[in-house]
């Protein structure tokens, strides 16, 4: 089955700096890669996703890049703000395209220092 | 409002006392799933269901049961809870087989087994 590795487990950055979280996956057939954000005490929520026919996707201050050859994808947050503090999960779909077959990474706790 | 509703939010019980955590969604989703979240281990899938009367084991099914008698409901049953099942549990749902629907999570159930 699919295995998703996520690094780092904790990331502390100064407010205004950029943050990068990296994930690798094992199943070359996976082709859907979402990122979920979980604020303290709340449910995980989708913030951005990418499919394997696209190399990069941006939404305001967040972007995701995908390298299918190397089987890794990354989340980039620019101009970090206090509200970016949360746990971020990457995931890969083993079902061939949808959220119904996701395997999650173990999460990255992002801390934004004032 | 489209949502996944879990109950209860908090539950404290003793070893061996059977309990059920309910989950209901109002989005007519075929796919429903249960996850447990533990520090450092991320979101691990317990069971999932692709439709009524169709359930399958996830990565950590031992000690749990589920049922899917109706499309909207997917209860999680712990027949004989043990302390190692103390965790934060999330129910989630989405459409089956791809598309643009993310995984919708409930608010979570924090279970403590003493």
JSON list of C-alpha atoms in Angstrom, two decimals:
[
{"chain": "A", "resi": 1, "resn": "UNK", "atom": "CA", "xyz": [0.00, 0.00, 0.00]},
{"chain": "A", "resi": 2, "resn": "UNK", "atom": "CA", "xyz": [0.86, 3.68, -0.09]},
{"chain": "A", "resi": 3, "resn": "UNK", "atom": "CA", "xyz": [3.30, 5.13, 2.43]},
{"chain": "A", "resi": 4, "resn": "UNK", "atom": "CA", "xyz": [3.62, 8.89, 2.93]},
{"chain": "A", "resi": 5, "resn": "UNK", "atom": "CA", "xyz": [6.58, 10.41, 4.78]},
{"chain": "A", "resi": 6, "resn": "UNK", "atom": "CA", "xyz": [6.38, 14.03, 5.96]},
{"chain": "A", "resi": 7, "resn": "UNK", "atom": "CA", "xyz": [9.16, 16.33, 7.20]},
{"chain": "A", "resi": 8, "resn": "UNK", "atom": "CA", "xyz": [9.82, 18.12, 9.43]},
{"chain": "A", "resi": 9, "resn": "UNK", "atom": "CA", "xyz": [7.59, 17.11, 12.32]},
{"chain": "A", "resi": 10, "resn": "UNK", "atom": "CA", "xyz": [7.95, 20.60, 13.82]},
{"chain": "A", "resi": 11, "resn": "UNK", "atom": "CA", "xyz": [8.84, 23.82, 12.02]},
{"chain": "A", "resi": 12, "resn": "UNK", "atom": "CA", "xyz": [9.35, 27.18, 13.69]},
{"chain": "A", "resi": 13, "resn": "UNK", "atom": "CA", "xyz": [9.68, 30.30, 11.54]},
{"chain": "A", "resi": 14, "resn": "UNK", "atom": "CA", "xyz": [9.66, 34.04, 12.15]},
{"chain": "A", "resi": 15, "resn": "UNK", "atom": "CA", "xyz": [6.52, 35.90, 11.15]},
{"chain": "A", "resi": 16, "resn": "UNK", "atom": "CA", "xyz": [6.92, 37.14, 7.60]},
{"chain": "A", "resi": 17, "resn": "UNK", "atom": "CA", "xyz": [9.37, 34.41, 6.59]},
{"chain": "A", "resi": 18, "resn": "UNK", "atom": "CA", "xyz": [8.57, 31.46, 4.34]},
{"chain": "A", "resi": 19, "resn": "UNK", "atom": "CA", "xyz": [7.84, 27.90, 5.44]},
{"chain": "A", "resi": 20, "resn": "UNK", "atom": "CA", "xyz": [8.33, 24.71, 3.43]},
{"chain": "A", "resi": 21, "resn": "UNK", "atom": "CA", "xyz": [6.97, 21.28, 4.34]},
{"chain": "A", "resi": 22, "resn": "UNK", "atom": "CA", "xyz": [8.02, 18.25, 2.32]},
{"chain": "A", "resi": 23, "resn": "UNK", "atom": "CA", "xyz": [6.40, 14.87, 1.66]},
{"chain": "A", "resi": 24, "resn": "UNK", "atom": "CA", "xyz": [7.42, 11.75, -0.21]},
{"chain": "A", "resi": 25, "resn": "UNK", "atom": "CA", "xyz": [5.18, 8.91, -1.30]},
{"chain": "A", "resi": 26, "resn": "UNK", "atom": "CA", "xyz": [5.83, 5.34, -2.34]},
{"chain": "A", "resi": 27, "resn": "UNK", "atom": "CA", "xyz": [3.10, 4.35, -4.82]},
{"chain": "A", "resi": 28, "resn": "UNK", "atom": "CA", "xyz": [3.88, 5.63, -8.29]},
{"chain": "A", "resi": 29, "resn": "UNK", "atom": "CA", "xyz": [0.19, 5.16, -9.22]},
{"chain": "A", "resi": 30, "resn": "UNK", "atom": "CA", "xyz": [-0.92, 7.87, -6.77]},
{"chain": "A", "resi": 31, "resn": "UNK", "atom": "CA", "xyz": [-2.06, 10.97, -8.60]},
{"chain": "A", "resi": 32, "resn": "UNK", "atom": "CA", "xyz": [-3.91, 13.19, -6.15]},
{"chain": "A", "resi": 33, "resn": "UNK", "atom": "CA", "xyz": [-2.06, 15.10, -3.40]},
{"chain": "A", "resi": 34, "resn": "UNK", "atom": "CA", "xyz": [-4.01, 17.33, -1.00]},
{"chain": "A", "resi": 35, "resn": "UNK", "atom": "CA", "xyz": [-2.84, 19.33, 2.01]},
{"chain": "A", "resi": 36, "resn": "UNK", "atom": "CA", "xyz": [-4.97, 19.72, 5.12]},
{"chain": "A", "resi": 37, "resn": "UNK", "atom": "CA", "xyz": [-4.60, 22.30, 7.88]},
{"chain": "A", "resi": 38, "resn": "UNK", "atom": "CA", "xyz": [-5.69, 21.58, 11.43]},
{"chain": "A", "resi": 39, "resn": "UNK", "atom": "CA", "xyz": [-5.89, 24.49, 13.83]},
{"chain": "A", "resi": 40, "resn": "UNK", "atom": "CA", "xyz": [-5.71, 23.75, 17.54]},
{"chain": "A", "resi": 41, "resn": "UNK", "atom": "CA", "xyz": [-8.82, 21.94, 18.73]},
{"chain": "A", "resi": 42, "resn": "UNK", "atom": "CA", "xyz": [-10.43, 21.89, 15.30]},
{"chain": "A", "resi": 43, "resn": "UNK", "atom": "CA", "xyz": [-10.99, 19.51, 12.42]},
{"chain": "A", "resi": 44, "resn": "UNK", "atom": "CA", "xyz": [-8.58, 19.13, 9.48]},
{"chain": "A", "resi": 45, "resn": "UNK", "atom": "CA", "xyz": [-9.62, 21.19, 6.47]},
{"chain": "A", "resi": 46, "resn": "UNK", "atom": "CA", "xyz": [-8.40, 21.14, 2.88]},
{"chain": "A", "resi": 47, "resn": "UNK", "atom": "CA", "xyz": [-6.26, 24.15, 1.98]},
{"chain": "A", "resi": 48, "resn": "UNK", "atom": "CA", "xyz": [-4.85, 23.18, -1.42]},
{"chain": "A", "resi": 49, "resn": "UNK", "atom": "CA", "xyz": [-4.44, 20.14, -3.62]},
{"chain": "A", "resi": 50, "resn": "UNK", "atom": "CA", "xyz": [-2.62, 19.13, -6.78]},
{"chain": "A", "resi": 51, "resn": "UNK", "atom": "CA", "xyz": [-3.08, 16.39, -9.35]},
{"chain": "A", "resi": 52, "resn": "UNK", "atom": "CA", "xyz": [-0.32, 14.61, -11.20]},
{"chain": "A", "resi": 53, "resn": "UNK", "atom": "CA", "xyz": [-0.90, 16.37, -14.49]},
{"chain": "A", "resi": 54, "resn": "UNK", "atom": "CA", "xyz": [0.17, 19.65, -12.86]},
{"chain": "A", "resi": 55, "resn": "UNK", "atom": "CA", "xyz": [3.64, 20.54, -11.50]},
{"chain": "A", "resi": 56, "resn": "UNK", "atom": "CA", "xyz": [2.72, 23.54, -9.38]},
{"chain": "A", "resi": 57, "resn": "UNK", "atom": "CA", "xyz": [-0.38, 25.24, -8.03]},
{"chain": "A", "resi": 58, "resn": "UNK", "atom": "CA", "xyz": [-0.72, 28.53, -6.16]},
{"chain": "A", "resi": 59, "resn": "UNK", "atom": "CA", "xyz": [-3.44, 30.11, -4.08]},
{"chain": "A", "resi": 60, "resn": "UNK", "atom": "CA", "xyz": [-2.44, 33.50, -2.69]},
{"chain": "A", "resi": 61, "resn": "UNK", "atom": "CA", "xyz": [0.33, 32.85, -0.12]},
{"chain": "A", "resi": 62, "resn": "UNK", "atom": "CA", "xyz": [0.33, 29.07, -0.41]},
{"chain": "A", "resi": 63, "resn": "UNK", "atom": "CA", "xyz": [1.67, 26.90, -3.19]},
{"chain": "A", "resi": 64, "resn": "UNK", "atom": "CA", "xyz": [2.23, 23.22, -3.75]},
{"chain": "A", "resi": 65, "resn": "UNK", "atom": "CA", "xyz": [4.83, 21.65, -6.05]},
{"chain": "A", "resi": 66, "resn": "UNK", "atom": "CA", "xyz": [4.93, 18.09, -7.29]},
{"chain": "A", "resi": 67, "resn": "UNK", "atom": "CA", "xyz": [7.82, 16.07, -8.68]},
{"chain": "A", "resi": 68, "resn": "UNK", "atom": "CA", "xyz": [6.37, 12.78, -9.92]},
{"chain": "A", "resi": 69, "resn": "UNK", "atom": "CA", "xyz": [9.72, 11.39, -11.00]},
{"chain": "A", "resi": 70, "resn": "UNK", "atom": "CA", "xyz": [11.15, 11.76, -7.51]},
{"chain": "A", "resi": 71, "resn": "UNK", "atom": "CA", "xyz": [7.78, 11.04, -5.87]},
{"chain": "A", "resi": 72, "resn": "UNK", "atom": "CA", "xyz": [7.79, 14.07, -3.66]},
{"chain": "A", "resi": 73, "resn": "UNK", "atom": "CA", "xyz": [5.62, 17.13, -3.17]},
{"chain": "A", "resi": 74, "resn": "UNK", "atom": "CA", "xyz": [5.95, 20.22, -1.02]},
{"chain": "A", "resi": 75, "resn": "UNK", "atom": "CA", "xyz": [3.84, 22.94, 0.58]},
{"chain": "A", "resi": 76, "resn": "UNK", "atom": "CA", "xyz": [5.19, 26.48, 0.47]},
{"chain": "A", "resi": 77, "resn": "UNK", "atom": "CA", "xyz": [3.78, 29.28, 2.61]},
{"chain": "A", "resi": 78, "resn": "UNK", "atom": "CA", "xyz": [5.12, 32.77, 2.00]},
{"chain": "A", "resi": 79, "resn": "UNK", "atom": "CA", "xyz": [4.88, 35.86, 4.23]},
{"chain": "A", "resi": 80, "resn": "UNK", "atom": "CA", "xyz": [3.79, 33.72, 7.17]},
{"chain": "A", "resi": 81, "resn": "UNK", "atom": "CA", "xyz": [1.26, 35.16, 9.61]},
{"chain": "A", "resi": 82, "resn": "UNK", "atom": "CA", "xyz": [0.21, 34.13, 13.15]},
{"chain": "A", "resi": 83, "resn": "UNK", "atom": "CA", "xyz": [-2.94, 32.47, 11.78]},
{"chain": "A", "resi": 84, "resn": "UNK", "atom": "CA", "xyz": [-0.75, 30.06, 9.82]},
{"chain": "A", "resi": 85, "resn": "UNK", "atom": "CA", "xyz": [0.19, 28.36, 13.09]},
{"chain": "A", "resi": 86, "resn": "UNK", "atom": "CA", "xyz": [-1.36, 24.88, 12.88]},
{"chain": "A", "resi": 87, "resn": "UNK", "atom": "CA", "xyz": [-0.65, 21.25, 12.11]},
{"chain": "A", "resi": 88, "resn": "UNK", "atom": "CA", "xyz": [-0.39, 20.53, 8.38]},
{"chain": "A", "resi": 89, "resn": "UNK", "atom": "CA", "xyz": [-0.98, 17.10, 6.87]},
{"chain": "A", "resi": 90, "resn": "UNK", "atom": "CA", "xyz": [-0.01, 15.99, 3.40]},
{"chain": "A", "resi": 91, "resn": "UNK", "atom": "CA", "xyz": [-1.75, 13.04, 1.78]},
{"chain": "A", "resi": 92, "resn": "UNK", "atom": "CA", "xyz": [-1.67, 10.92, -1.33]},
{"chain": "A", "resi": 93, "resn": "UNK", "atom": "CA", "xyz": [-4.55, 9.08, -2.93]},
{"chain": "A", "resi": 94, "resn": "UNK", "atom": "CA", "xyz": [-4.20, 5.40, -3.65]},
{"chain": "A", "resi": 95, "resn": "UNK", "atom": "CA", "xyz": [-7.63, 5.28, -5.32]},
{"chain": "A", "resi": 96, "resn": "UNK", "atom": "CA", "xyz": [-6.55, 7.02, -8.46]},
{"chain": "A", "resi": 97, "resn": "UNK", "atom": "CA", "xyz": [-7.79, 10.53, -8.21]},
{"chain": "A", "resi": 98, "resn": "UNK", "atom": "CA", "xyz": [-10.07, 11.21, -5.26]},
{"chain": "A", "resi": 99, "resn": "UNK", "atom": "CA", "xyz": [-10.22, 11.93, -1.55]},
{"chain": "A", "resi": 100, "resn": "UNK", "atom": "CA", "xyz": [-11.73, 8.49, -0.92]},
{"chain": "A", "resi": 101, "resn": "UNK", "atom": "CA", "xyz": [-8.38, 6.73, -0.88]},
{"chain": "A", "resi": 102, "resn": "UNK", "atom": "CA", "xyz": [-6.07, 9.03, 1.06]},
{"chain": "A", "resi": 103, "resn": "UNK", "atom": "CA", "xyz": [-3.02, 8.01, 3.04]},
{"chain": "A", "resi": 104, "resn": "UNK", "atom": "CA", "xyz": [-1.85, 10.80, 5.35]},
{"chain": "A", "resi": 105, "resn": "UNK", "atom": "CA", "xyz": [1.60, 11.86, 6.48]},
{"chain": "A", "resi": 106, "resn": "UNK", "atom": "CA", "xyz": [2.21, 12.21, 10.21]},
{"chain": "A", "resi": 107, "resn": "UNK", "atom": "CA", "xyz": [1.83, 15.95, 10.22]},
{"chain": "A", "resi": 108, "resn": "UNK", "atom": "CA", "xyz": [3.99, 19.05, 10.68]},
{"chain": "A", "resi": 109, "resn": "UNK", "atom": "CA", "xyz": [3.41, 21.42, 13.57]},
{"chain": "A", "resi": 110, "resn": "UNK", "atom": "CA", "xyz": [4.10, 24.88, 12.15]},
{"chain": "A", "resi": 111, "resn": "UNK", "atom": "CA", "xyz": [4.86, 27.55, 14.74]},
{"chain": "A", "resi": 112, "resn": "UNK", "atom": "CA", "xyz": [4.96, 31.20, 13.68]},
{"chain": "A", "resi": 113, "resn": "UNK", "atom": "CA", "xyz": [7.17, 33.23, 16.02]},
{"chain": "A", "resi": 114, "resn": "UNK", "atom": "CA", "xyz": [6.18, 36.90, 16.44]},
{"chain": "B", "resi": 1, "resn": "UNK", "atom": "CA", "xyz": [-25.36, 23.54, 5.88]},
{"chain": "B", "resi": 2, "resn": "UNK", "atom": "CA", "xyz": [-23.25, 20.66, 4.53]},
{"chain": "B", "resi": 3, "resn": "UNK", "atom": "CA", "xyz": [-21.60, 18.93, 7.45]},
{"chain": "B", "resi": 4, "resn": "UNK", "atom": "CA", "xyz": [-20.39, 15.79, 9.18]},
{"chain": "B", "resi": 5, "resn": "UNK", "atom": "CA", "xyz": [-21.75, 15.49, 12.70]},
{"chain": "B", "resi": 6, "resn": "UNK", "atom": "CA", "xyz": [-20.08, 13.38, 15.37]},
{"chain": "B", "resi": 7, "resn": "UNK", "atom": "CA", "xyz": [-21.32, 12.68, 18.85]},
{"chain": "B", "resi": 8, "resn": "UNK", "atom": "CA", "xyz": [-20.27, 12.90, 21.57]},
{"chain": "B", "resi": 9, "resn": "UNK", "atom": "CA", "xyz": [-17.42, 15.46, 21.46]},
{"chain": "B", "resi": 10, "resn": "UNK", "atom": "CA", "xyz": [-15.91, 14.14, 24.67]},
{"chain": "B", "resi": 11, "resn": "UNK", "atom": "CA", "xyz": [-16.25, 10.72, 26.25]},
{"chain": "B", "resi": 12, "resn": "UNK", "atom": "CA", "xyz": [-14.65, 9.22, 29.33]},
{"chain": "B", "resi": 13, "resn": "UNK", "atom": "CA", "xyz": [-15.26, 5.55, 29.98]},
{"chain": "B", "resi": 14, "resn": "UNK", "atom": "CA", "xyz": [-13.80, 2.54, 31.72]},
{"chain": "B", "resi": 15, "resn": "UNK", "atom": "CA", "xyz": [-12.09, -0.50, 30.30]},
{"chain": "B", "resi": 16, "resn": "UNK", "atom": "CA", "xyz": [-14.51, -3.04, 28.88]},
{"chain": "B", "resi": 17, "resn": "UNK", "atom": "CA", "xyz": [-17.65, -0.90, 28.75]},
{"chain": "B", "resi": 18, "resn": "UNK", "atom": "CA", "xyz": [-19.07, -0.96, 25.24]},
{"chain": "B", "resi": 19, "resn": "UNK", "atom": "CA", "xyz": [-19.52, 2.38, 23.54]},
{"chain": "B", "resi": 20, "resn": "UNK", "atom": "CA", "xyz": [-20.66, 3.82, 20.22]},
{"chain": "B", "resi": 21, "resn": "UNK", "atom": "CA", "xyz": [-19.57, 7.06, 18.57]},
{"chain": "B", "resi": 22, "resn": "UNK", "atom": "CA", "xyz": [-22.11, 8.26, 16.03]},
{"chain": "B", "resi": 23, "resn": "UNK", "atom": "CA", "xyz": [-21.37, 9.92, 12.71]},
{"chain": "B", "resi": 24, "resn": "UNK", "atom": "CA", "xyz": [-23.85, 11.39, 10.27]},
{"chain": "B", "resi": 25, "resn": "UNK", "atom": "CA", "xyz": [-23.40, 13.35, 7.02]},
{"chain": "B", "resi": 26, "resn": "UNK", "atom": "CA", "xyz": [-25.99, 15.32, 5.04]},
{"chain": "B", "resi": 27, "resn": "UNK", "atom": "CA", "xyz": [-24.15, 15.52, 1.71]},
{"chain": "B", "resi": 28, "resn": "UNK", "atom": "CA", "xyz": [-25.28, 12.20, 0.23]},
{"chain": "B", "resi": 29, "resn": "UNK", "atom": "CA", "xyz": [-21.67, 11.00, 0.16]},
{"chain": "B", "resi": 30, "resn": "UNK", "atom": "CA", "xyz": [-21.02, 7.37, -0.70]},
{"chain": "B", "resi": 31, "resn": "UNK", "atom": "CA", "xyz": [-17.66, 7.21, 1.09]},
{"chain": "B", "resi": 32, "resn": "UNK", "atom": "CA", "xyz": [-17.29, 7.47, 4.86]},
{"chain": "B", "resi": 33, "resn": "UNK", "atom": "CA", "xyz": [-14.29, 6.76, 7.03]},
{"chain": "B", "resi": 34, "resn": "UNK", "atom": "CA", "xyz": [-13.04, 6.76, 10.61]},
{"chain": "B", "resi": 35, "resn": "UNK", "atom": "CA", "xyz": [-9.58, 7.97, 11.67]},
{"chain": "B", "resi": 36, "resn": "UNK", "atom": "CA", "xyz": [-7.78, 8.16, 14.94]},
{"chain": "B", "resi": 37, "resn": "UNK", "atom": "CA", "xyz": [-5.27, 10.90, 15.64]},
{"chain": "B", "resi": 38, "resn": "UNK", "atom": "CA", "xyz": [-2.44, 10.38, 18.09]},
{"chain": "B", "resi": 39, "resn": "UNK", "atom": "CA", "xyz": [0.56, 12.66, 18.77]},
{"chain": "B", "resi": 40, "resn": "UNK", "atom": "CA", "xyz": [3.39, 11.90, 16.38]},
{"chain": "B", "resi": 41, "resn": "UNK", "atom": "CA", "xyz": [1.36, 9.34, 14.44]},
{"chain": "B", "resi": 42, "resn": "UNK", "atom": "CA", "xyz": [-0.90, 11.58, 12.39]},
{"chain": "B", "resi": 43, "resn": "UNK", "atom": "CA", "xyz": [-4.26, 10.41, 11.05]},
{"chain": "B", "resi": 44, "resn": "UNK", "atom": "CA", "xyz": [-4.58, 6.65, 10.82]},
{"chain": "B", "resi": 45, "resn": "UNK", "atom": "CA", "xyz": [-7.55, 5.05, 9.12]},
{"chain": "B", "resi": 46, "resn": "UNK", "atom": "CA", "xyz": [-9.59, 2.60, 11.18]},
{"chain": "B", "resi": 47, "resn": "UNK", "atom": "CA", "xyz": [-12.41, 1.54, 8.83]},
{"chain": "B", "resi": 48, "resn": "UNK", "atom": "CA", "xyz": [-14.02, 2.91, 5.72]},
{"chain": "B", "resi": 49, "resn": "UNK", "atom": "CA", "xyz": [-17.19, 2.34, 3.72]},
{"chain": "B", "resi": 50, "resn": "UNK", "atom": "CA", "xyz": [-17.84, 2.84, 0.03]},
{"chain": "B", "resi": 51, "resn": "UNK", "atom": "CA", "xyz": [-21.59, 2.45, 0.28]},
{"chain": "B", "resi": 52, "resn": "UNK", "atom": "CA", "xyz": [-24.44, 0.98, 2.29]},
{"chain": "B", "resi": 53, "resn": "UNK", "atom": "CA", "xyz": [-23.56, -2.46, 3.66]},
{"chain": "B", "resi": 54, "resn": "UNK", "atom": "CA", "xyz": [-19.99, -2.20, 2.29]},
{"chain": "B", "resi": 55, "resn": "UNK", "atom": "CA", "xyz": [-17.23, -1.75, 4.89]},
{"chain": "B", "resi": 56, "resn": "UNK", "atom": "CA", "xyz": [-13.49, -2.43, 4.81]},
{"chain": "B", "resi": 57, "resn": "UNK", "atom": "CA", "xyz": [-10.61, -2.39, 7.25]},
{"chain": "B", "resi": 58, "resn": "UNK", "atom": "CA", "xyz": [-8.19, 0.48, 7.23]},
{"chain": "B", "resi": 59, "resn": "UNK", "atom": "CA", "xyz": [-4.72, 0.48, 8.74]},
{"chain": "B", "resi": 60, "resn": "UNK", "atom": "CA", "xyz": [-5.64, 0.06, 12.43]},
{"chain": "B", "resi": 61, "resn": "UNK", "atom": "CA", "xyz": [-8.96, -1.84, 12.67]},
{"chain": "B", "resi": 62, "resn": "UNK", "atom": "CA", "xyz": [-8.23, -4.03, 15.71]},
{"chain": "B", "resi": 63, "resn": "UNK", "atom": "CA", "xyz": [-10.67, -3.45, 18.57]},
{"chain": "B", "resi": 64, "resn": "UNK", "atom": "CA", "xyz": [-13.20, -1.55, 16.45]},
{"chain": "B", "resi": 65, "resn": "UNK", "atom": "CA", "xyz": [-16.38, -2.33, 14.55]},
{"chain": "B", "resi": 66, "resn": "UNK", "atom": "CA", "xyz": [-18.47, -0.25, 12.16]},
{"chain": "B", "resi": 67, "resn": "UNK", "atom": "CA", "xyz": [-21.76, -0.57, 10.36]},
{"chain": "B", "resi": 68, "resn": "UNK", "atom": "CA", "xyz": [-23.32, 1.17, 7.36]},
{"chain": "B", "resi": 69, "resn": "UNK", "atom": "CA", "xyz": [-27.03, 0.41, 7.38]},
{"chain": "B", "resi": 70, "resn": "UNK", "atom": "CA", "xyz": [-27.98, 3.80, 5.94]},
{"chain": "B", "resi": 71, "resn": "UNK", "atom": "CA", "xyz": [-26.04, 6.03, 3.58]},
{"chain": "B", "resi": 72, "resn": "UNK", "atom": "CA", "xyz": [-25.87, 8.98, 5.99]},
{"chain": "B", "resi": 73, "resn": "UNK", "atom": "CA", "xyz": [-24.75, 7.13, 9.15]},
{"chain": "B", "resi": 74, "resn": "UNK", "atom": "CA", "xyz": [-21.49, 5.37, 9.98]},
{"chain": "B", "resi": 75, "resn": "UNK", "atom": "CA", "xyz": [-21.18, 4.58, 13.70]},
{"chain": "B", "resi": 76, "resn": "UNK", "atom": "CA", "xyz": [-17.93, 3.44, 15.30]},
{"chain": "B", "resi": 77, "resn": "UNK", "atom": "CA", "xyz": [-18.33, 0.73, 17.93]},
{"chain": "B", "resi": 78, "resn": "UNK", "atom": "CA", "xyz": [-15.83, -0.24, 20.61]},
{"chain": "B", "resi": 79, "resn": "UNK", "atom": "CA", "xyz": [-17.10, -3.53, 22.05]},
{"chain": "B", "resi": 80, "resn": "UNK", "atom": "CA", "xyz": [-14.54, -3.70, 24.85]},
{"chain": "B", "resi": 81, "resn": "UNK", "atom": "CA", "xyz": [-12.53, -0.47, 25.03]},
{"chain": "B", "resi": 82, "resn": "UNK", "atom": "CA", "xyz": [-8.98, -0.55, 26.36]},
{"chain": "B", "resi": 83, "resn": "UNK", "atom": "CA", "xyz": [-6.68, 2.30, 27.48]},
{"chain": "B", "resi": 84, "resn": "UNK", "atom": "CA", "xyz": [-4.69, 2.10, 24.22]},
{"chain": "B", "resi": 85, "resn": "UNK", "atom": "CA", "xyz": [-7.82, 3.27, 22.42]},
{"chain": "B", "resi": 86, "resn": "UNK", "atom": "CA", "xyz": [-7.63, 6.61, 24.19]},
{"chain": "B", "resi": 87, "resn": "UNK", "atom": "CA", "xyz": [-7.37, 8.98, 21.25]},
{"chain": "B", "resi": 88, "resn": "UNK", "atom": "CA", "xyz": [-8.98, 11.71, 19.17]},
{"chain": "B", "resi": 89, "resn": "UNK", "atom": "CA", "xyz": [-11.35, 10.23, 16.60]},
{"chain": "B", "resi": 90, "resn": "UNK", "atom": "CA", "xyz": [-12.53, 11.81, 13.37]},
{"chain": "B", "resi": 91, "resn": "UNK", "atom": "CA", "xyz": [-15.27, 10.72, 11.03]},
{"chain": "B", "resi": 92, "resn": "UNK", "atom": "CA", "xyz": [-15.04, 11.93, 7.43]},
{"chain": "B", "resi": 93, "resn": "UNK", "atom": "CA", "xyz": [-16.94, 11.65, 4.16]},
{"chain": "B", "resi": 94, "resn": "UNK", "atom": "CA", "xyz": [-16.55, 12.44, 0.48]},
{"chain": "B", "resi": 95, "resn": "UNK", "atom": "CA", "xyz": [-17.80, 11.42, -2.93]},
{"chain": "B", "resi": 96, "resn": "UNK", "atom": "CA", "xyz": [-16.54, 8.14, -4.32]},
{"chain": "B", "resi": 97, "resn": "UNK", "atom": "CA", "xyz": [-14.04, 7.77, -7.13]},
{"chain": "B", "resi": 98, "resn": "UNK", "atom": "CA", "xyz": [-12.40, 11.10, -7.74]},
{"chain": "B", "resi": 99, "resn": "UNK", "atom": "CA", "xyz": [-13.89, 14.43, -8.55]},
{"chain": "B", "resi": 100, "resn": "UNK", "atom": "CA", "xyz": [-13.24, 17.66, -6.75]},
{"chain": "B", "resi": 101, "resn": "UNK", "atom": "CA", "xyz": [-14.82, 16.91, -3.39]},
{"chain": "B", "resi": 102, "resn": "UNK", "atom": "CA", "xyz": [-12.41, 17.08, -0.45]},
{"chain": "B", "resi": 103, "resn": "UNK", "atom": "CA", "xyz": [-12.60, 14.88, 2.60]},
{"chain": "B", "resi": 104, "resn": "UNK", "atom": "CA", "xyz": [-15.08, 16.54, 4.98]},
{"chain": "B", "resi": 105, "resn": "UNK", "atom": "CA", "xyz": [-14.24, 15.91, 8.63]},
{"chain": "B", "resi": 106, "resn": "UNK", "atom": "CA", "xyz": [-16.47, 15.96, 11.67]},
{"chain": "B", "resi": 107, "resn": "UNK", "atom": "CA", "xyz": [-15.49, 17.95, 14.76]},
{"chain": "B", "resi": 108, "resn": "UNK", "atom": "CA", "xyz": [-13.85, 15.00, 16.44]},
{"chain": "B", "resi": 109, "resn": "UNK", "atom": "CA", "xyz": [-14.51, 12.87, 19.52]},
{"chain": "B", "resi": 110, "resn": "UNK", "atom": "CA", "xyz": [-11.94, 12.84, 22.29]},
{"chain": "B", "resi": 111, "resn": "UNK", "atom": "CA", "xyz": [-12.14, 9.46, 23.98]},
{"chain": "B", "resi": 112, "resn": "UNK", "atom": "CA", "xyz": [-10.46, 8.59, 27.27]},
{"chain": "B", "resi": 113, "resn": "UNK", "atom": "CA", "xyz": [-10.48, 4.98, 28.47]},
{"chain": "B", "resi": 114, "resn": "UNK", "atom": "CA", "xyz": [-9.37, 4.45, 32.08]}
]
